[in-house]
C-alpha cells in the first residue's frame, strides 16, 4: 500500500502546476494492470479527483472518494468569532461569543459542517 499525502503537490497536479501524466500511467500500471499495489491519495484540494480525471485517469478506476470537511482550529476560530479587517465585512462568518466558540471547537474540532449544525 502506497499512501501519498498532498498528492496534488507530489503528482504535480493542482492549480499552477503541470500534470505529470507519466506518474499516473505508472500508478495505473502497478494498481490496475499488474495488481501489485494499492494507492491511497490524500489532498487538501476538494477537486483533486476531477483533476486526476482531467489528466487521463479513468474515474471508474477510483474505488472511493472521501471528503473530510475539516479545517484547522485557528481557521475555525476566525470563522466563529474573529472580526474581519477588510472593507467588505466587519463581522465573522458565523459570529458567536468566545466561550461558545471554545466549546464547539473542543467538541467538533475543525469539522465545519458539524460545528455549523450545532451552532444553528
Short mmCIF file of C-alpha atoms in Angstrom, two decimals, residues 67-70 76 108 110-120:
data_model
loop_
_atom_site.label_atom_id
_atom_site.label_comp_id
_atom_site.label_asym_id
_atom_site.label_seq_id
_atom_site.Cartn_x
_atom_site.Cartn_y
_atom_site.Cartn_z
CA UNK A 67 -14.44 14.25 1.58
CA UNK A 68 -13.44 15.32 5.09
CA UNK A 69 -14.82 18.76 5.80
CA UNK A 70 -12.24 19.80 8.34
CA UNK A 76 -12.43 27.70 12.65
CA UNK A 108 -16.11 19.22 16.97
CA UNK A 110 -12.29 21.66 12.76
CA UNK A 111 -15.30 19.82 11.35
CA UNK A 112 -17.06 22.81 9.80
CA UNK A 113 -20.40 21.20 8.90
CA UNK A 114 -20.94 19.65 12.35
CA UNK A 115 -19.98 22.91 14.05
CA UNK A 116 -22.35 24.87 11.82
CA UNK A 117 -25.16 22.40 12.52
CA UNK A 118 -24.57 22.56 16.28
CA UNK A 119 -24.47 26.37 16.21
CA UNK A 120 -27.77 26.63 14.31
#
